[in-house]
């Protein structure tokens, strides 16, 4: 019993979590020079929670951009159909969602609606079970000093898997 508690505590402390949310996020940093860094980004985020807030989530998540092709070493998220439906869902319906995070976790996987939202790897092996969940909406205006950051989006899936994400 102590060993399992210790293992769980070590995993939680390291920032690693197996079950995760796939979130669609649009983040825009306002009031900064355009040349400073990329102010606008949108795409997939992998998170432990779907209830985003300014304090915890502003600038805390890498956004894997929308892409028509995420094969090989191309990072991002591909959705089929790939139509933008605007706030809050941005991508809907979600028949196929393929994401490639490269060497970062969770890696390269695809979620298929026609397979009951199973998540599979490049070899066709089931690596997790995802559940369509569009109930969390993100609509935050955040301020960090003089910087104004907007976060818009929504949850897409909750995935149960042994794959760890940061």
mmCIF file of C-alpha atoms in Angstrom:
data_model
loop_
_atom_site.group_PDB
_atom_site.id
_atom_site.type_symbol
_atom_site.label_atom_id
_atom_site.label_comp_id
_atom_site.label_asym_id
_atom_site.label_seq_id
_atom_site.Cartn_x
_atom_site.Cartn_y
_atom_site.Cartn_z
ATOM 1 C CA UNK A 1 0.000 0.000 0.000
ATOM 2 C CA UNK A 2 2.768 2.435 0.921
ATOM 3 C CA UNK A 3 4.587 1.635 -2.326
ATOM 4 C CA UNK A 4 1.546 2.446 -4.507
ATOM 5 C CA UNK A 5 0.980 5.715 -2.626
ATOM 6 C CA UNK A 6 4.660 6.594 -3.057
ATOM 7 C CA UNK A 7 4.557 5.847 -6.798
ATOM 8 C CA UNK A 8 1.399 7.935 -7.237
ATOM 9 C CA UNK A 9 2.898 10.804 -5.230
ATOM 10 C CA UNK A 10 6.110 10.694 -7.282
ATOM 11 C CA UNK A 11 4.164 10.758 -10.542
ATOM 12 C CA UNK A 12 2.041 13.679 -9.358
ATOM 13 C CA UNK A 13 5.074 15.604 -8.127
ATOM 14 C CA UNK A 14 6.925 15.144 -11.425
ATOM 15 C CA UNK A 15 4.077 16.756 -13.371
ATOM 16 C CA UNK A 16 3.251 13.490 -15.127
ATOM 17 C CA UNK A 17 -0.316 12.328 -15.481
ATOM 18 C CA UNK A 18 -1.724 9.472 -17.517
ATOM 19 C CA UNK A 19 -5.379 10.505 -18.030
ATOM 20 C CA UNK A 20 -5.662 13.837 -19.809
ATOM 21 C CA UNK A 21 -7.878 16.352 -21.585
ATOM 22 C CA UNK A 22 -7.509 17.417 -25.204
ATOM 23 C CA UNK A 23 -8.434 21.101 -25.358
ATOM 24 C CA UNK A 24 -8.846 23.442 -28.325
ATOM 25 C CA UNK A 25 -7.251 26.742 -27.321
ATOM 26 C CA UNK A 26 -6.904 30.112 -29.017
ATOM 27 C CA UNK A 27 -4.483 32.345 -27.155
ATOM 28 C CA UNK A 28 -3.757 35.956 -28.078
ATOM 29 C CA UNK A 29 -1.227 38.144 -26.265
ATOM 30 C CA UNK A 30 -2.223 41.777 -26.604
ATOM 31 C CA UNK A 31 -0.330 44.992 -25.854
ATOM 32 C CA UNK A 32 3.097 43.634 -26.842
ATOM 33 C CA UNK A 33 5.139 44.377 -29.977
ATOM 34 C CA UNK A 34 4.477 41.914 -32.778
ATOM 35 C CA UNK A 35 8.218 41.328 -33.212
ATOM 36 C CA UNK A 36 8.663 40.257 -29.566
ATOM 37 C CA UNK A 37 7.227 36.762 -30.122
ATOM 38 C CA UNK A 38 4.268 35.048 -31.676
ATOM 39 C CA UNK A 39 1.295 36.782 -30.114
ATOM 40 C CA UNK A 40 -1.432 34.552 -31.550
ATOM 41 C CA UNK A 41 -1.640 30.766 -31.523
ATOM 42 C CA UNK A 42 -4.384 28.179 -31.749
ATOM 43 C CA UNK A 43 -4.685 24.419 -31.762
ATOM 44 C CA UNK A 44 -4.479 21.448 -29.394
ATOM 45 C CA UNK A 45 -3.419 21.579 -25.765
ATOM 46 C CA UNK A 46 -2.996 18.554 -23.496
ATOM 47 C CA UNK A 47 -3.892 19.277 -19.889
ATOM 48 C CA UNK A 48 -4.772 17.645 -16.582
ATOM 49 C CA UNK A 49 -7.868 19.800 -16.224
ATOM 50 C CA UNK A 50 -10.356 21.429 -18.569
ATOM 51 C CA UNK A 51 -11.501 24.253 -16.292
ATOM 52 C CA UNK A 52 -8.941 26.849 -17.372
ATOM 53 C CA UNK A 53 -8.301 29.980 -15.314
ATOM 54 C CA UNK A 54 -5.973 32.951 -15.660
ATOM 55 C CA UNK A 55 -3.779 32.293 -12.660
ATOM 56 C CA UNK A 56 -2.892 28.687 -13.517
ATOM 57 C CA UNK A 57 -3.132 28.541 -17.308
ATOM 58 C CA UNK A 58 -1.979 31.819 -18.880
ATOM 59 C CA UNK A 59 1.039 30.888 -20.998
ATOM 60 C CA UNK A 60 1.341 27.506 -19.264
ATOM 61 C CA UNK A 61 0.497 25.220 -22.192
ATOM 62 C CA UNK A 62 2.253 24.492 -25.480
ATOM 63 C CA UNK A 63 -0.261 24.860 -28.313
ATOM 64 C CA UNK A 64 0.131 22.354 -31.150
ATOM 65 C CA UNK A 65 -1.093 24.260 -34.223
ATOM 66 C CA UNK A 66 -3.766 23.247 -36.700
ATOM 67 C CA UNK A 67 -2.282 21.504 -39.702
ATOM 68 C CA UNK A 68 -3.489 19.649 -42.777
ATOM 69 C CA UNK A 69 -0.559 17.223 -42.367
ATOM 70 C CA UNK A 70 0.998 15.992 -39.114
ATOM 71 C CA UNK A 71 2.850 13.020 -40.593
ATOM 72 C CA UNK A 72 6.520 12.300 -39.945
ATOM 73 C CA UNK A 73 8.209 15.160 -38.112
ATOM 74 C CA UNK A 74 5.387 17.668 -38.709
ATOM 75 C CA UNK A 75 4.009 18.754 -35.324
ATOM 76 C CA UNK A 76 0.421 19.826 -34.765
ATOM 77 C CA UNK A 77 -3.184 18.685 -34.830
ATOM 78 C CA UNK A 78 -5.278 17.643 -37.830
ATOM 79 C CA UNK A 79 -9.064 17.437 -37.624
ATOM 80 C CA UNK A 80 -11.500 15.858 -40.065
ATOM 81 C CA UNK A 81 -13.524 17.673 -41.096
ATOM 82 C CA UNK A 82 -11.160 20.598 -40.677
ATOM 83 C CA UNK A 83 -13.747 23.348 -40.708
ATOM 84 C CA UNK A 84 -13.566 26.265 -38.285
ATOM 85 C CA UNK A 85 -16.965 26.818 -36.662
ATOM 86 C CA UNK A 86 -15.867 29.717 -34.442
ATOM 87 C CA UNK A 87 -16.117 30.202 -30.709
ATOM 88 C CA UNK A 88 -16.457 28.227 -28.510
ATOM 89 C CA UNK A 89 -15.797 24.907 -30.302
ATOM 90 C CA UNK A 90 -13.671 26.086 -33.275
ATOM 91 C CA UNK A 91 -13.534 22.551 -34.695
ATOM 92 C CA UNK A 92 -16.756 20.563 -34.957
ATOM 93 C CA UNK A 93 -17.669 17.790 -35.624
ATOM 94 C CA UNK A 94 -14.673 15.746 -34.489
ATOM 95 C CA UNK A 95 -14.716 12.655 -36.711
ATOM 96 C CA UNK A 96 -10.924 12.237 -36.745
ATOM 97 C CA UNK A 97 -8.403 14.073 -34.566
ATOM 98 C CA UNK A 98 -4.761 13.280 -35.252
ATOM 99 C CA UNK A 99 -2.017 14.882 -33.230
ATOM 100 C CA UNK A 100 1.761 14.715 -33.403
ATOM 101 C CA UNK A 101 3.725 16.154 -30.492
ATOM 102 C CA UNK A 102 7.033 14.716 -31.706
ATOM 103 C CA UNK A 103 9.256 13.490 -28.896
ATOM 104 C CA UNK A 104 7.080 15.262 -26.317
ATOM 105 C CA UNK A 105 4.269 13.307 -24.724
ATOM 106 C CA UNK A 106 1.695 12.101 -25.696
ATOM 107 C CA UNK A 107 3.341 11.555 -29.126
ATOM 108 C CA UNK A 108 1.643 10.689 -32.431
ATOM 109 C CA UNK A 109 -1.884 9.289 -32.095
ATOM 110 C CA UNK A 110 -5.281 9.477 -33.757
ATOM 111 C CA UNK A 111 -8.752 9.521 -32.179
ATOM 112 C CA UNK A 112 -11.494 8.034 -34.391
ATOM 113 C CA UNK A 113 -15.222 8.644 -33.949
ATOM 114 C CA UNK A 114 -16.101 5.512 -35.980
ATOM 115 C CA UNK A 115 -14.086 3.422 -33.497
ATOM 116 C CA UNK A 116 -15.926 4.796 -30.478
ATOM 117 C CA UNK A 117 -13.281 7.520 -29.944
ATOM 118 C CA UNK A 118 -10.496 4.988 -29.483
ATOM 119 C CA UNK A 119 -7.023 6.528 -29.529
ATOM 120 C CA UNK A 120 -4.551 4.559 -31.635
ATOM 121 C CA UNK A 121 -0.843 4.883 -32.411
ATOM 122 C CA UNK A 122 0.860 4.723 -35.810
ATOM 123 C CA UNK A 123 0.895 0.899 -35.667
ATOM 124 C CA UNK A 124 -2.891 0.788 -35.216
ATOM 125 C CA UNK A 125 -2.569 -0.293 -31.565
ATOM 126 C CA UNK A 126 -5.187 1.098 -29.187
ATOM 127 C CA UNK A 127 -3.356 3.336 -26.713
ATOM 128 C CA UNK A 128 -6.301 4.861 -24.904
ATOM 129 C CA UNK A 129 -10.024 5.483 -24.787
ATOM 130 C CA UNK A 130 -11.237 9.033 -25.297
ATOM 131 C CA UNK A 131 -14.666 10.428 -24.551
ATOM 132 C CA UNK A 132 -16.119 13.311 -26.530
ATOM 133 C CA UNK A 133 -16.635 16.095 -24.007
ATOM 134 C CA UNK A 134 -17.419 19.633 -25.183
ATOM 135 C CA UNK A 135 -18.799 20.857 -21.833
ATOM 136 C CA UNK A 136 -15.905 23.094 -20.724
ATOM 137 C CA UNK A 137 -15.758 26.495 -22.403
ATOM 138 C CA UNK A 138 -12.733 28.764 -22.050
ATOM 139 C CA UNK A 139 -13.411 32.492 -22.281
ATOM 140 C CA UNK A 140 -10.764 34.277 -20.216
ATOM 141 C CA UNK A 141 -9.309 37.797 -20.288
ATOM 142 C CA UNK A 142 -6.124 37.651 -18.247
ATOM 143 C CA UNK A 143 -3.774 40.384 -17.104
ATOM 144 C CA UNK A 144 -0.141 39.890 -16.124
ATOM 145 C CA UNK A 145 1.243 43.314 -15.338
ATOM 146 C CA UNK A 146 0.724 45.394 -18.491
ATOM 147 C CA UNK A 147 0.147 42.329 -20.665
ATOM 148 C CA UNK A 148 -3.378 41.333 -21.660
ATOM 149 C CA UNK A 149 -3.847 37.701 -22.729
ATOM 150 C CA UNK A 150 -7.076 36.246 -24.059
ATOM 151 C CA UNK A 151 -7.789 32.520 -23.957
ATOM 152 C CA UNK A 152 -10.753 31.123 -25.876
ATOM 153 C CA UNK A 153 -11.739 27.550 -26.640
ATOM 154 C CA UNK A 154 -13.285 24.401 -25.269
ATOM 155 C CA UNK A 155 -12.679 20.849 -24.204
ATOM 156 C CA UNK A 156 -12.675 18.280 -26.981
ATOM 157 C CA UNK A 157 -11.968 14.932 -25.290
ATOM 158 C CA UNK A 158 -11.171 13.364 -21.962
ATOM 159 C CA UNK A 159 -8.779 10.465 -22.574
ATOM 160 C CA UNK A 160 -8.025 7.521 -20.318
ATOM 161 C CA UNK A 161 -4.638 6.104 -21.152
ATOM 162 C CA UNK A 162 -1.367 4.851 -19.727
ATOM 163 C CA UNK A 163 0.378 7.475 -21.864
ATOM 164 C CA UNK A 164 1.817 10.200 -19.703
ATOM 165 C CA UNK A 165 1.577 13.869 -20.594
ATOM 166 C CA UNK A 166 3.349 16.794 -18.980
#
